[in-house]
PDB file of C-alpha atoms in Angstrom:
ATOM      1  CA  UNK R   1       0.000   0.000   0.000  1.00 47.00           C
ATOM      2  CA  UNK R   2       2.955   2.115  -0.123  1.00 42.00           C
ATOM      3  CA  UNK R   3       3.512   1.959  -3.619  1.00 42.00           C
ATOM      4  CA  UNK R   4       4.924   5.959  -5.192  1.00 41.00           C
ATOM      5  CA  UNK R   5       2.689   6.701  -8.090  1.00 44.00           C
ATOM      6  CA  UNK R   6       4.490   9.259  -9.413  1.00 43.00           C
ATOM      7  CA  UNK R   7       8.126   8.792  -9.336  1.00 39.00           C
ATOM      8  CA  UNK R   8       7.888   5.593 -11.172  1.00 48.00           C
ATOM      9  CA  UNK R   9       8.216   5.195 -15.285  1.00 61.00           C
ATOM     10  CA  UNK R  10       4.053   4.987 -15.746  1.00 72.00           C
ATOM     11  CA  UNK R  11       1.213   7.013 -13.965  1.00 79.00           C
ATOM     12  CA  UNK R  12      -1.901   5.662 -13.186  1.00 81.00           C
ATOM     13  CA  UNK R  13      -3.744   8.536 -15.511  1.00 82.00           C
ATOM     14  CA  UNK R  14      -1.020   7.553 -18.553  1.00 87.00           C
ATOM     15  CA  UNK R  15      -1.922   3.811 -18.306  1.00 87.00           C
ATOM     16  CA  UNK R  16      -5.464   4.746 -18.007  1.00 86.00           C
ATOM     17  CA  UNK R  17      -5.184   7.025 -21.310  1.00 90.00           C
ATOM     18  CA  UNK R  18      -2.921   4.426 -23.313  1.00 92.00           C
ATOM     19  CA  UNK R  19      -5.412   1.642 -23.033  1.00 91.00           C
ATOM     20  CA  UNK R  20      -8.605   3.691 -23.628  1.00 92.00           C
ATOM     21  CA  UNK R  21      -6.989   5.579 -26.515  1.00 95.00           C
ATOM     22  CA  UNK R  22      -5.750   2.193 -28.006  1.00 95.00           C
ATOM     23  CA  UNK R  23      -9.110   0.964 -27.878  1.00 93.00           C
ATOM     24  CA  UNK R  24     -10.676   3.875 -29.152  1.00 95.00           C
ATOM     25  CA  UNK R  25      -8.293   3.741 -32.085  1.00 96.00           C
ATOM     26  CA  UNK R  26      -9.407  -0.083 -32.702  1.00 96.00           C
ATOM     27  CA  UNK R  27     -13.037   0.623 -32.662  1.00 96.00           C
ATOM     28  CA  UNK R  28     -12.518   3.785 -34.716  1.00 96.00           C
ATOM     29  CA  UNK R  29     -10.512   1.810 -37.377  1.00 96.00           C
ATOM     30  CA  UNK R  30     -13.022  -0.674 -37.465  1.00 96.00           C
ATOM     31  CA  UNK R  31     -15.945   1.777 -38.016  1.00 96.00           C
ATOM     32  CA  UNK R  32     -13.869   3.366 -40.621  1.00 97.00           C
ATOM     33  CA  UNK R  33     -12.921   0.345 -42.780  1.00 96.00           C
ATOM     34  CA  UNK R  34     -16.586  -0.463 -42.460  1.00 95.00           C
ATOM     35  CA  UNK R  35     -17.698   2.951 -43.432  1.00 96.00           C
ATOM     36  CA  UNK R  36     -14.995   2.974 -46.384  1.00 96.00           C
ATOM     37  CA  UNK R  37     -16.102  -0.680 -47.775  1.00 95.00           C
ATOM     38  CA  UNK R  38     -12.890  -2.310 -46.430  1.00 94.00           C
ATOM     39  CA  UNK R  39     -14.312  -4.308 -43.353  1.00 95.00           C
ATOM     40  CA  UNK R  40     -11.313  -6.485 -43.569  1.00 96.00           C
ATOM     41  CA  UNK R  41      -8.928  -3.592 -43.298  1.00 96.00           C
ATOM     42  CA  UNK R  42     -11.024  -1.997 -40.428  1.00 96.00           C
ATOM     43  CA  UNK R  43     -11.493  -5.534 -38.547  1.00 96.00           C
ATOM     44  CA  UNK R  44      -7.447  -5.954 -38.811  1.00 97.00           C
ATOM     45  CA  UNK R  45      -7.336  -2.483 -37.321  1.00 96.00           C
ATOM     46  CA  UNK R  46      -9.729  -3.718 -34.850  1.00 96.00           C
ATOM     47  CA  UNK R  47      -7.713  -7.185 -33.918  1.00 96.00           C
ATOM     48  CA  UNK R  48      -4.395  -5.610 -33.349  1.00 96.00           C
ATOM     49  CA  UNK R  49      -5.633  -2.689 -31.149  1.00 95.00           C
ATOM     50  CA  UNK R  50      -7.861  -5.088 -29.329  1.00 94.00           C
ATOM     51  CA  UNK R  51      -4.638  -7.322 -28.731  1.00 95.00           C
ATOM     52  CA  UNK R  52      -2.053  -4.598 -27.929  1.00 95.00           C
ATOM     53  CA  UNK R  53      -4.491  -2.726 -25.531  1.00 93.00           C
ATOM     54  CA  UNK R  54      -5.699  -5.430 -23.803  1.00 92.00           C
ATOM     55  CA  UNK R  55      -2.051  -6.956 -23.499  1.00 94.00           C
ATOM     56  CA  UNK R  56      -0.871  -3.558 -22.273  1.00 92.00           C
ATOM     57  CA  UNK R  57      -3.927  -3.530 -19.842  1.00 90.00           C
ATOM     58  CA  UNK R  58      -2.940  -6.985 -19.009  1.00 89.00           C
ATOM     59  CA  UNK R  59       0.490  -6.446 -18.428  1.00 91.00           C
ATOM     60  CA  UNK R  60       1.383  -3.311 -17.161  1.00 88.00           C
ATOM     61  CA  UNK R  61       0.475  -3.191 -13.780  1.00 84.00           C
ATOM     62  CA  UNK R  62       2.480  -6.057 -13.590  1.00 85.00           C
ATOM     63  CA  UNK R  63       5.504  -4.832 -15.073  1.00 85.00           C
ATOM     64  CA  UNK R  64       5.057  -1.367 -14.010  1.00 80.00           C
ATOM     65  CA  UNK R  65       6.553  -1.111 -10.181  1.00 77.00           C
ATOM     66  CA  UNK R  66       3.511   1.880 -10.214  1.00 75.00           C
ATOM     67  CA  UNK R  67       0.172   1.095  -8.642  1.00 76.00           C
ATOM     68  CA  UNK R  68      -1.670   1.336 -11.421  1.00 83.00           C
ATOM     69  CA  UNK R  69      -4.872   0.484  -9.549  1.00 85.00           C
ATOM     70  CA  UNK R  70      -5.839   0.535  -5.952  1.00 90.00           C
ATOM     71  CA  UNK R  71      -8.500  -0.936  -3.698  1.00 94.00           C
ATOM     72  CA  UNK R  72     -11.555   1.467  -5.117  1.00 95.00           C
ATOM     73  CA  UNK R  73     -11.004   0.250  -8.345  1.00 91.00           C
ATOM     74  CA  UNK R  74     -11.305  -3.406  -7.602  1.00 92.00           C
ATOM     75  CA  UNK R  75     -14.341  -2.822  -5.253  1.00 95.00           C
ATOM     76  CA  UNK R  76     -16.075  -0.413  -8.178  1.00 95.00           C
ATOM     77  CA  UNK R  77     -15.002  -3.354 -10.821  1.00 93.00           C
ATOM     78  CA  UNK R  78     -16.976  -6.057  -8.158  1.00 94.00           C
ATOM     79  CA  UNK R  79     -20.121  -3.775  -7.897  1.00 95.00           C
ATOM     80  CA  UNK R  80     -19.924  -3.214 -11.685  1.00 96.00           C
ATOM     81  CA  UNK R  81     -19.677  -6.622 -12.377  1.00 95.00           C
ATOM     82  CA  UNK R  82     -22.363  -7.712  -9.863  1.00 94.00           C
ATOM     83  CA  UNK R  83     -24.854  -4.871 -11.231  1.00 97.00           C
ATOM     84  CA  UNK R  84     -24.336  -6.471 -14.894  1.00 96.00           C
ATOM     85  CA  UNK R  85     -25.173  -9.901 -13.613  1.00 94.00           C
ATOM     86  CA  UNK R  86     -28.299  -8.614 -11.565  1.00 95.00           C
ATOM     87  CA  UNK R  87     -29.352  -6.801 -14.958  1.00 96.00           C
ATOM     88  CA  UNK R  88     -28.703  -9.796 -17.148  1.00 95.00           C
ATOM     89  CA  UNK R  89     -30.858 -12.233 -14.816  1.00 94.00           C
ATOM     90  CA  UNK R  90     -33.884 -10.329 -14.671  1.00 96.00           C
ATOM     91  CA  UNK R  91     -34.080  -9.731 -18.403  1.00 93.00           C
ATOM     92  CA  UNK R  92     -33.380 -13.321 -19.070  1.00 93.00           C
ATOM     93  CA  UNK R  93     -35.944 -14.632 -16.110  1.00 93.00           C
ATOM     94  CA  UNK R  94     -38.844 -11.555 -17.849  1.00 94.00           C
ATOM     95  CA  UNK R  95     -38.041 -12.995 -20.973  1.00 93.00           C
ATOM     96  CA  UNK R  96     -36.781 -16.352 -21.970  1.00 93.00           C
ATOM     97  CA  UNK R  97     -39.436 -18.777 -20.268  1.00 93.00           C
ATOM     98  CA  UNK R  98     -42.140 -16.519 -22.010  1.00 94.00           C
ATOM     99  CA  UNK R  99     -40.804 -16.655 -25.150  1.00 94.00           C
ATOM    100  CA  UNK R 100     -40.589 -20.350 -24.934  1.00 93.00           C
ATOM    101  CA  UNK R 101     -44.129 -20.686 -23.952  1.00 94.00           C
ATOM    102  CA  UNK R 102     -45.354 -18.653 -26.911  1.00 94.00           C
ATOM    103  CA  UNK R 103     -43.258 -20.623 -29.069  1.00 94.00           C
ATOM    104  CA  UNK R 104     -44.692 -23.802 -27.768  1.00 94.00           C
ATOM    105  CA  UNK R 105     -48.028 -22.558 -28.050  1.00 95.00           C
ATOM    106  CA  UNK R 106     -47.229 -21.419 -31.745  1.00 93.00           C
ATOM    107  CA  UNK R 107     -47.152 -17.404 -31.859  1.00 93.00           C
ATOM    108  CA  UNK R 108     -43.504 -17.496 -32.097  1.00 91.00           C
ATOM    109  CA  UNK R 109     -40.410 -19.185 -33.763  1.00 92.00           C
ATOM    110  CA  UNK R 110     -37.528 -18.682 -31.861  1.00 92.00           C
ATOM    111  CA  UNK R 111     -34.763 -17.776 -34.939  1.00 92.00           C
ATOM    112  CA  UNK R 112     -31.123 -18.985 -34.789  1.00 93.00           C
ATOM    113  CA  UNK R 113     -29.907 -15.406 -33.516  1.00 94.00           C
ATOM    114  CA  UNK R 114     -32.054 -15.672 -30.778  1.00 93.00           C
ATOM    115  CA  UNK R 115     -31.790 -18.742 -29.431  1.00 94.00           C
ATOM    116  CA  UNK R 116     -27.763 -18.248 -29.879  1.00 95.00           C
ATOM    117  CA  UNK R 117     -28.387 -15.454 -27.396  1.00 94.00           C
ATOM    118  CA  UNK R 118     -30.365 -17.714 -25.109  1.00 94.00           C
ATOM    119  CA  UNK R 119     -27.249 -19.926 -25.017  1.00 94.00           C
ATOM    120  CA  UNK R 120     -24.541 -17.458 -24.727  1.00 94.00           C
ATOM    121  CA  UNK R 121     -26.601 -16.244 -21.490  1.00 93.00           C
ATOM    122  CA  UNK R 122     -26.934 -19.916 -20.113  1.00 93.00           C
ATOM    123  CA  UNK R 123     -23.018 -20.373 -20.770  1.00 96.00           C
ATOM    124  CA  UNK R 124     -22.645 -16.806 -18.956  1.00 94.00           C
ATOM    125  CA  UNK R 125     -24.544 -17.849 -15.929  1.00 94.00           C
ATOM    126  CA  UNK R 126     -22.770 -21.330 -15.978  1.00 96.00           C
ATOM    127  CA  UNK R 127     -19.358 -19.764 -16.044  1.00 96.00           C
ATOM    128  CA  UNK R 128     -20.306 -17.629 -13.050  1.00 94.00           C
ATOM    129  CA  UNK R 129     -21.340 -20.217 -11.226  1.00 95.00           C
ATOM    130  CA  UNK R 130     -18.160 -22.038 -11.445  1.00 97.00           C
ATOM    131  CA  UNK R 131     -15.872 -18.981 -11.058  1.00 95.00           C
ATOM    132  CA  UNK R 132     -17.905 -17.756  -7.878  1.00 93.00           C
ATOM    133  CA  UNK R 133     -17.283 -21.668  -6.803  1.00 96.00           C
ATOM    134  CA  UNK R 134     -13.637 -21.282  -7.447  1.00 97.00           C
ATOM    135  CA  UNK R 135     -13.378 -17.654  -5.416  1.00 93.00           C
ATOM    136  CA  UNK R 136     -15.355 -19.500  -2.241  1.00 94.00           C
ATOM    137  CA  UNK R 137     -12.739 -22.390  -2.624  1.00 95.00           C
ATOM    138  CA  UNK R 138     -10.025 -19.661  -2.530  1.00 92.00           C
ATOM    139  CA  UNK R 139     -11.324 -17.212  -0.651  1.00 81.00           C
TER     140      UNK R 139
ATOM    141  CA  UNK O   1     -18.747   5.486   8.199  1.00 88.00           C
ATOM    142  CA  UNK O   2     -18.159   9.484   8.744  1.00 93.00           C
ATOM    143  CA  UNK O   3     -14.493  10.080   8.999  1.00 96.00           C
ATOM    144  CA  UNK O   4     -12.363  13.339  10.025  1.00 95.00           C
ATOM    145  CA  UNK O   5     -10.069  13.088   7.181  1.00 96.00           C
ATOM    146  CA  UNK O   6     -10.291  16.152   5.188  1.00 96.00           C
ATOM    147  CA  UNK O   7      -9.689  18.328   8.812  1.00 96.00           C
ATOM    148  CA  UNK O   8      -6.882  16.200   9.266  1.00 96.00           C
ATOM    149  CA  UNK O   9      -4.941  16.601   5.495  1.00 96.00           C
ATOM    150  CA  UNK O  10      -5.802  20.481   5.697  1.00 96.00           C
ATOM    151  CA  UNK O  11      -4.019  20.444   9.372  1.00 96.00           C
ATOM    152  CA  UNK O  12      -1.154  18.622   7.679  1.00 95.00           C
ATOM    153  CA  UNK O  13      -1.836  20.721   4.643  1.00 95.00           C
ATOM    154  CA  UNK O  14      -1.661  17.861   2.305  1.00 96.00           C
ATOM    155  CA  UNK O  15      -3.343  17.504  -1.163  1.00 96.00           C
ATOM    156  CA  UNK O  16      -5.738  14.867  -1.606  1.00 96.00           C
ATOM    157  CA  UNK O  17      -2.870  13.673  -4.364  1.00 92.00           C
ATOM    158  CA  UNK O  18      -0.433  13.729  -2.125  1.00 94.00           C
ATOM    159  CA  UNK O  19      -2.119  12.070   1.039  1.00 96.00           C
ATOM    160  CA  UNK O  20      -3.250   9.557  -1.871  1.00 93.00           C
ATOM    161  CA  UNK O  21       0.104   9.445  -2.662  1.00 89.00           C
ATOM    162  CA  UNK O  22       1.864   8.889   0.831  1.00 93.00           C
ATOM    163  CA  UNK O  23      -0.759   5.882   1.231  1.00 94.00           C
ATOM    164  CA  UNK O  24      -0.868   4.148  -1.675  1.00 90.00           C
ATOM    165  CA  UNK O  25      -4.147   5.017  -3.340  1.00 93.00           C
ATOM    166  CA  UNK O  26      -5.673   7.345  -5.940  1.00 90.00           C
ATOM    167  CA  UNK O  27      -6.671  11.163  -5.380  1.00 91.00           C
ATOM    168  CA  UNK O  28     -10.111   9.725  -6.419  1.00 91.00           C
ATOM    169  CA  UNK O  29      -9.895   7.357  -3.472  1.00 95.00           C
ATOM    170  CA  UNK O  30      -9.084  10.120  -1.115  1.00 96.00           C
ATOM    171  CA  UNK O  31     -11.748  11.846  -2.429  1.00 96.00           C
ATOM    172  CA  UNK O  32     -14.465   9.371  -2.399  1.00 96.00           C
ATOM    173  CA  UNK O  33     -13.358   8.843   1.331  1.00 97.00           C
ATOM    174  CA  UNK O  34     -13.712  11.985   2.384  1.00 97.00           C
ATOM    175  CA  UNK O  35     -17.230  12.279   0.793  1.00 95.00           C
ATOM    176  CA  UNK O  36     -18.376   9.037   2.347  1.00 93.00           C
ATOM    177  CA  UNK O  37     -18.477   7.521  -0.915  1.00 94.00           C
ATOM    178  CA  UNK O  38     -16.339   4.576  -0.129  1.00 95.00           C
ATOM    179  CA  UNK O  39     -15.488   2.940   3.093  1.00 95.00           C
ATOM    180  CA  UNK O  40     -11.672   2.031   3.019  1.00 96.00           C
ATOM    181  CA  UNK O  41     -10.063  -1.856   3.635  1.00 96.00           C
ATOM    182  CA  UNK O  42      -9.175  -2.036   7.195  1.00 96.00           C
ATOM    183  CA  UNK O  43      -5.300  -1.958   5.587  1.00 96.00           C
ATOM    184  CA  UNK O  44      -5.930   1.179   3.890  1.00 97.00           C
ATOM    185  CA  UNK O  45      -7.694   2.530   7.264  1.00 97.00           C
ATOM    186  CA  UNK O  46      -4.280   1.362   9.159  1.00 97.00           C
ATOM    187  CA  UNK O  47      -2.512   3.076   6.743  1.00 96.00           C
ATOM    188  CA  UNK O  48      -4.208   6.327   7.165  1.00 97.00           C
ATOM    189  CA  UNK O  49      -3.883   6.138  11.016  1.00 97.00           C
ATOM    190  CA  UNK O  50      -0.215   5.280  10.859  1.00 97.00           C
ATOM    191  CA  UNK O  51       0.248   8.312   8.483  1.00 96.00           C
ATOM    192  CA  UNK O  52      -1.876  10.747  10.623  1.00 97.00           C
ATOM    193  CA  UNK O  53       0.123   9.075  13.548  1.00 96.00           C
ATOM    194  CA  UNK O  54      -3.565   8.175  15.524  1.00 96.00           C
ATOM    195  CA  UNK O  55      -6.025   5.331  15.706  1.00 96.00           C
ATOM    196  CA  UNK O  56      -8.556   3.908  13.622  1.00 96.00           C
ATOM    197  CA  UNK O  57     -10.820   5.294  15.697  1.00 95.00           C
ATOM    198  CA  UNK O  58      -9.715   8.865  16.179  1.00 95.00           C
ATOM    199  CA  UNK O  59     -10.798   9.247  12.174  1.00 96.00           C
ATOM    200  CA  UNK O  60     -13.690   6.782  11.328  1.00 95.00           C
ATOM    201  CA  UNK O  61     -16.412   6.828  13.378  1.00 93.00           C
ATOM    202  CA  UNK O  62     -19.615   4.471  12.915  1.00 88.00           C
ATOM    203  CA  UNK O  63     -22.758   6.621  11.365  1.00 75.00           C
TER     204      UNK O  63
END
């Protein structure tokens, strides 16, 4: 906890702006090679700014000897995450069993998009269940 | 948890940035401290009292 922010090589408001400005870049590049008919171009773009942000991200604060984040960020991160979960479960409880119902009963057909939705947010709620297992074990 | 910690950084005249600084966190933690935003980890609270040169107690108090 007594880690100087300042005096070393990388400040916690640099790291911050190098990986949002990275991935600005890649989503910006991608929009662009979309906009200018070369999607491959822009998704390229998108790949290696998506790679060398999220590596830097990744790797920084544990190759910088700055503290690149503290406590607040990890409990804000938690909350954040647990918000996004609470969301995600009640629109999948409001909606999923009804729209199997009315696809039972005929008034719907549940289309290939959809139901790959449906399964990414089962394999969501599956993979939280086995990380929160993992954190209990730990913790 | 209401806390004394902005009477205690302008006694020492320290900036939020530097108290931040001298304890290992982010001005924005300071801040969100002081505000009664965010209730700090029992380290960061012994780190505070060590730097102020007090007790826990002395700067958080139970609402």
């Amino acid at each position: 906890m007594t880690t100087n922010q300042t005096t070393a090589g990388l400040s916690r408001t640099t790291y911050q702006r190098v990986v949002y400005g990275i991935i600005a870049l890649a989503v910006l590049g991608l929009f662009a090679g979309i906009i200018v008919d070369r999607p491959l171009v822009g998704t390229a773009v998108y790949l290696v700014g998506a790679w060398v942000g999220g590596g830097f991200a990744f790797l920084a604060p544990r190759l910088s000897s700055a503290q690149l984040h503290d406590e607040r960020d990890y409990v804000l991160h938690n909350r954040a995450s647990g918000l996004l979960l609470k969301i995600l479960t009640v629109i999948t409880l409001a909606t999923v069993p009804a729209l199997y119902v009315l696809e039972a009963a005929d008034y719907l057909t549940i289309s290939g998009a959809l139901g790959g939705s449906i399964g990414t947010l089962s394999a969501l709620f599956i993979l939280y269940g086995v990380c929160y297992g993992i954190v209990k074990r730990r913790g | 948890m209401e806390n004394d910690l902005k009477q205690r950084r302008a006694t020492h005249d320290l900036s939020q940035a530097g108290l931040g600084e001298a304890v290992g966190v982010s001005r924005q933690t300071i801040n969100a401290i002081e505000r009664g935003r965010y209730d700090p980890s029992l380290e960061l609270a012994f780190e505070l009292a060590a730097h102020f040169d007090c007790r826990i107690e002395d700067i958080f108090t139970p609402e």
